[in-house]
Amino acid sequence: MNERSVSAVNREARLAEILDAYLAAQENGAAPDMDEFLACYPDLAGELQECLASLTFIRRARKLAVAGAPHEGEPARGVLGDFRILREIGKGGMGVVYEAEQLSLCRRVALKVLPFAATMNPRHLQRFHNEARAAACLHHPHIVPVYFVGCERGVHFYAMQFIDGQSLEGFLRRLHDTAATAATLVAAPVRNRDQLRPLSVAPDAMTVVDSRAKATTPAVPQDAAYFRQVAEWGIAAAEALEHAHSLGIVHRDIKPGNLLIDAVGRLWVTDFGLARTVNDSRLTLTGDLLGTLRYMSPEQALAKHGLVDHRTDIYSLGATLYELLTLRPAIDGLDREEVLKKIAFEEAAGARQLNRAVPVELETIVSKAMSKEPAERYATAKEMAEDLRRFLDHKPIRARRLSLLQRMRKWAQRNTAVIWTAAAFLMLAAAVLAAGGLWHVLQIQATLAEVRQREREIRQHLYAQDIMVAWQALREGEQERIRGLLDRHVPEAGQEDLRGFEWYYLQRRSRGLLHEAARVTAHEGGAYCVTYSPDGRTLASAGKDAVIRFWDARTLHPRGELHSGQGEVNEVAFTPDGKSLASAGDDRTVWLWDLPTARQRAILRPKGCRDELSTLAISPDGKVLAAGGKDGGIWSWDLASGKLQAARNPGGGWIFYLTFAPDSRLLAIANHDGRGVLLDPITLRERGQFQHPHGPMHCVAFSHDNRTLAAGSARGGRILLWDLTERVQRIDLSGHESSATRSLSFSPDDTLLVSGGDDWRVRLWDVRSGDLRASIQGHAGRVWSTAFAPDGEGVASAGQDGDVKLWHVHGDDRRTIRVASAAEKEVAVDWVTFAPDGQTLFTRTTNGEPGCWNTLSGRRAALAPACRLVTVAGDDKRDLRVQVLSDAAAQVYRHARPISAVAISPDGERVAFADDSPTVWLWEVGAGQPRELSRLSGVCKCLAFAPDGRTIAVAAAARVLLLDIVQGQSLAVLSGHSKVVLSIAFSPDGRLLATSGREDNTVRIWELPSGRERYCLWKHRTMVHAVAFSPDGRTLASGTKAGEVILWDVAGGQELMRLEDHGGEILTLAFSPNGKILAAGGHGTDAKSAEVTLWYGDEARPDLGL
Amino acid sequence: MMDNRVGINDLIRQACRHEPGALGRLLESYRHYLKLLARTGIDASLQGKADPSDLVQETFLKAHQYFGQFRGRSEAELIVWLWRILARNLADLTRRYYRTESRRASRERSLEQLLDTSSQTLNHLLADAAGAPHVSVQRRELSVVLANALAELSGEHREVIILRSLEERAWPEVARRMERSIGAVRMLWVRALKRLRPLIENQL
């Protein structure tokens, strides 16, 4: 080392020391001033500055650049708007709580931060803000005031008063954790009765150990003072709840964790009204959900939204007090299902059963608050507070203990397993008869029926929940979870099958597009090529061992082999008649084989070939055979005569691949240069070029419709797609991670492209959008060759590991059918319906055109099975046509006024329609004139027949009338929508009606025949033009103007999932009769095209056994 | 390949509008960033016992597939979204790796920590108040800039920066991992810092 480098080394060593020292000082908060610092080291200042600049940058950028376990105690620092974060207080289900300082007012606050906003729906955020604002107007001595709700740099949070103390959850936990004996729970002696509240059971008192007592009994509180304290807390919480309820705010999440005790022992209720936001957005982790579930009222836990009111808080408060009294949660279980079942069925044991010291009155009060039926609880929080106060004042409480009958009912509910057996029931009935009479037996029967009903509801609820979770898992790419969730609902013997379209659809989606079907070790040293015979029944493969092998294309059973002496066989190709095969070898020859006799029939020697022949192809018309070599040469033979007709070397180096266009008029070359050329197959003259900028081009493929050219490269794994008609590059697919793409092949319908690469993977691409649809590790080595089966159902691959593999391509889970398109005006599909066998789909467009489609293939159906379709034709919309599609005849009626809505009865015999007067008419098809049924009070945009054909539901502006078709009398009027009703659908059993309204963007479900509104589903972002029930009536689909389909669980009124694949406005929806296919019709991506989207659930394609 | 001419926010917008190729270009520009995350994540959770490129691959695939779910609009939100995907994939990887040992509470906790990005996110979003300038709309997120700059360093220089300045390991450990003396790695560190600065400036 010379002088210079020694001093350089020393310099750097010094620099390192100085920098380390600087950083250390910074850690300790004692970072020196930059200029002063630099001034201390004048000779190193320049380099120091450079290094410090980098370090400063790293420090700032580091935060989101490192994904590691955070260091213990790493504090949050910094400022969030008007608040400076001081420290983290704790983590809850809904995010983290920090202690902070409000800068403008110099006061301490607690900041609760929501998990990151980007995962939240804007609607949820809006709701969060609304709820927080509502909570902010609560002013009560026992409610934690909310000061501020805001959003800073994408982080949503609210600020509330900082309570110096702990929650009752912490308090309970400490009671459990401390080696507390009964004695330690004796509160410190109370000096002043009036000061009972602040002094007793202050958190610190728990750690006082009374050494005289022995730990003989399990630690439950026994001291009267403790129970009085609990009652005081109950009063405080109930008064807080009363205040909120009076303002219409329900807390929904009362639990020990939301009740805080401050330093002077005062109770505070916190987090009002925010539980709804959280539970909906599913932001809590499972553990936390259970924690909340324990305290949830039955109506809340079973998601009966319509029934949840302020009394749910009373239940939760009761459950909380219960746990304080007994130190055990009222309802507990290992998982969600168990807890839900207990909440619905089991009565918690009386508090005194777990802790005999609990005063009787407290047990009664808590029991009443925790009644399963809201009507049996305290009607208001105030009444509960009053009863607690009576207990404290030693006055008699109002709550009654249960009567014998009530207790029996509850016993029955708790012991349902026993009652199931008839014998047990008989015994019970006999006993009851003896005791009290028939009436009691009926009551028990009623209970049983109730219990069965409850069980059904629970199963349905769990099903709906699991579907929601599975949908979420699918969206987040966690396919593995879905299977488990779905399998739970495969019915066992005797159980009702609750599975609907959503289940089958998720099942199909969870399987993924591609999966390995068969594999065989084919060629030692590497399988270089695999290709399908033209009839798709055989696969041929070849490789390093120069043996050409044939396999059954479905099972990979060996079918034969040809031993070629070519050294290595690099490529094989069938002739279009399937009777011959050509193979290109390392020995610079092409061998032609006659397949029926399995003999070699000719050897072609390319003139001037100096190196191995790497590739060959046979034109689709069977006339030309072309081969390319490592030396860059290309040769073309006339296949019939075997004569070499052209030879050429374009100078681009190694010809990796060549292929013919489907019309046999072009030959595409992929070579080392990356300059792709298009040649005339016979003369080999250049006809065009295409460039792949990313290095050597390894593969090229034409789509079957000759509209697209795909090429893959050696570097950066890119696949380029060119549009051949426009001659422009269309898409650039980021292909196999930085490694070469070795082969490409289009599916027969050109919707998918399969590629194999050096990264060992086989990938499937959507040709239209460029989306990567599947990526699987294909081989234990480079994937040399891939091919799509002629029927599009499978893909074959050959790899460096010597294997040939078969992959099953699952049919797409959806399909779009372009029904019509118009150049000038708008057109849309406004009616879809399935034929009874589900194989045909009928459509009707807004210009009155009917259509018939094969459900599975999406192509026009050859035959139109009998189906009656009614259309309104004519520009003036006055012509009513009813046609049976299998023949051209149609019954026509011309009305005096334009028709605004029309529907045909289920048996096809009658048509109901509304004109603009507005009046609704009934027409017996083909039998004379229509009959006026009723005048309407408002415009009618839609109407529908009930499944029994005897009533119709007619929209009249914002109301819906149920009319009897015989008399025309009105059976019910449903009002609730604010503006015009846009669509109507009956449930298959005729007991429910679904309607959608304009501008309130809601769908409402009504009960018939009462006309009572059961649910209002409001989560649509835009107008809903279509609603439809599934065949089992358990799911409702709604379609919006934005092209979304939302699936709802009818029993609970909850959203199950959302399908966003339809291109434009949706005007009509229909389920197939077996419930496994859903069709949506409307506009396509632009208003001038009419499209239908079909979603297929599993088992929708019986003929393929999928 | 980062396309500086089209600002990153524009690219995000294009991708959200499904313009062909935009999504590919957008996600490609996070390749180095994801590699860095994968590397440090695997170091933390699996003691470096896995290949980061598989993790990056999986993350890309999911990001492609589920980009429709991304509801944000800024790069800041996008990288947190990518980070969550990566963290979840990493958790899966870790779970699979530790399948037999998954009952050990300490490991469970570190998985939780990795998944619980909410508090970390807040931490990491709150840049020091002093001197954080209002960044112009078209600027890239600092962490992405850092990852891109690191990608251009030589292997050793990058390694020492990752180990020392990002993963904050002590010098003896850095030296052991790089199989050199402490003095040698410290000098490498200084040189790397010097080299890094112009690389960062180039991007800003």
Short mmCIF file of C-alpha atoms in Angstrom, two decimals, chain A residues 668-670 674-678 689-694 697 699-703 705-713 718-733 744 746 753 767:
data_model
loop_
_atom_site.label_atom_id
_atom_site.label_comp_id
_atom_site.label_asym_id
_atom_site.label_seq_id
_atom_site.Cartn_x
_atom_site.Cartn_y
_atom_site.Cartn_z
CA ALA A 668 -42.53 -15.27 -38.60
CA ILE A 669 -38.97 -15.62 -37.39
CA ALA A 670 -37.64 -15.09 -33.89
CA GLY A 674 -34.33 -9.47 -31.59
CA ARG A 675 -35.27 -8.25 -35.04
CA GLY A 676 -38.26 -10.32 -35.92
CA VAL A 677 -38.94 -10.76 -39.58
CA LEU A 678 -41.97 -11.79 -41.51
CA GLN A 689 -40.39 -6.62 -39.52
CA PHE A 690 -41.15 -6.36 -35.85
CA GLN A 691 -38.71 -5.44 -33.19
CA HIS A 692 -38.35 -6.73 -29.71
CA PRO A 693 -36.18 -4.26 -27.88
CA HIS A 694 -35.31 -6.54 -25.05
CA MET A 697 -36.27 -13.14 -29.23
CA CYS A 699 -40.47 -17.34 -29.39
CA VAL A 700 -43.22 -15.94 -31.52
CA ALA A 701 -46.85 -16.93 -32.09
CA PHE A 702 -49.78 -15.88 -34.21
CA SER A 703 -53.26 -15.79 -32.76
CA ASP A 705 -57.69 -15.18 -35.83
CA ASN A 706 -54.52 -13.78 -37.35
CA ARG A 707 -54.99 -10.47 -35.59
CA THR A 708 -52.30 -10.60 -33.00
CA LEU A 709 -48.66 -11.50 -32.95
CA ALA A 710 -46.93 -12.32 -29.70
CA ALA A 711 -43.20 -12.53 -29.12
CA GLY A 712 -41.15 -13.32 -26.07
CA SER A 713 -37.62 -12.27 -25.32
CA ARG A 718 -41.10 -9.37 -21.61
CA ILE A 719 -43.78 -10.51 -23.96
CA LEU A 720 -44.94 -8.10 -26.59
CA LEU A 721 -48.21 -8.26 -28.42
CA TRP A 722 -48.73 -6.56 -31.74
CA ASP A 723 -51.99 -5.86 -33.43
CA LEU A 724 -51.44 -7.13 -36.93
CA THR A 725 -54.16 -5.14 -38.59
CA GLU A 726 -53.02 -1.84 -37.19
CA ARG A 727 -49.38 -2.81 -37.19
CA VAL A 728 -48.87 -1.32 -33.76
CA GLN A 729 -47.57 -2.72 -30.56
CA ARG A 730 -50.48 -3.19 -28.27
CA ILE A 731 -49.40 -4.58 -24.97
CA ASP A 732 -46.22 -5.18 -23.11
CA LEU A 733 -46.60 -7.98 -20.61
CA LEU A 744 -45.85 -18.85 -26.38
CA PHE A 746 -52.58 -18.85 -27.98
CA LEU A 753 -51.92 -16.86 -24.02
CA VAL A 767 -54.95 -11.40 -24.23
#
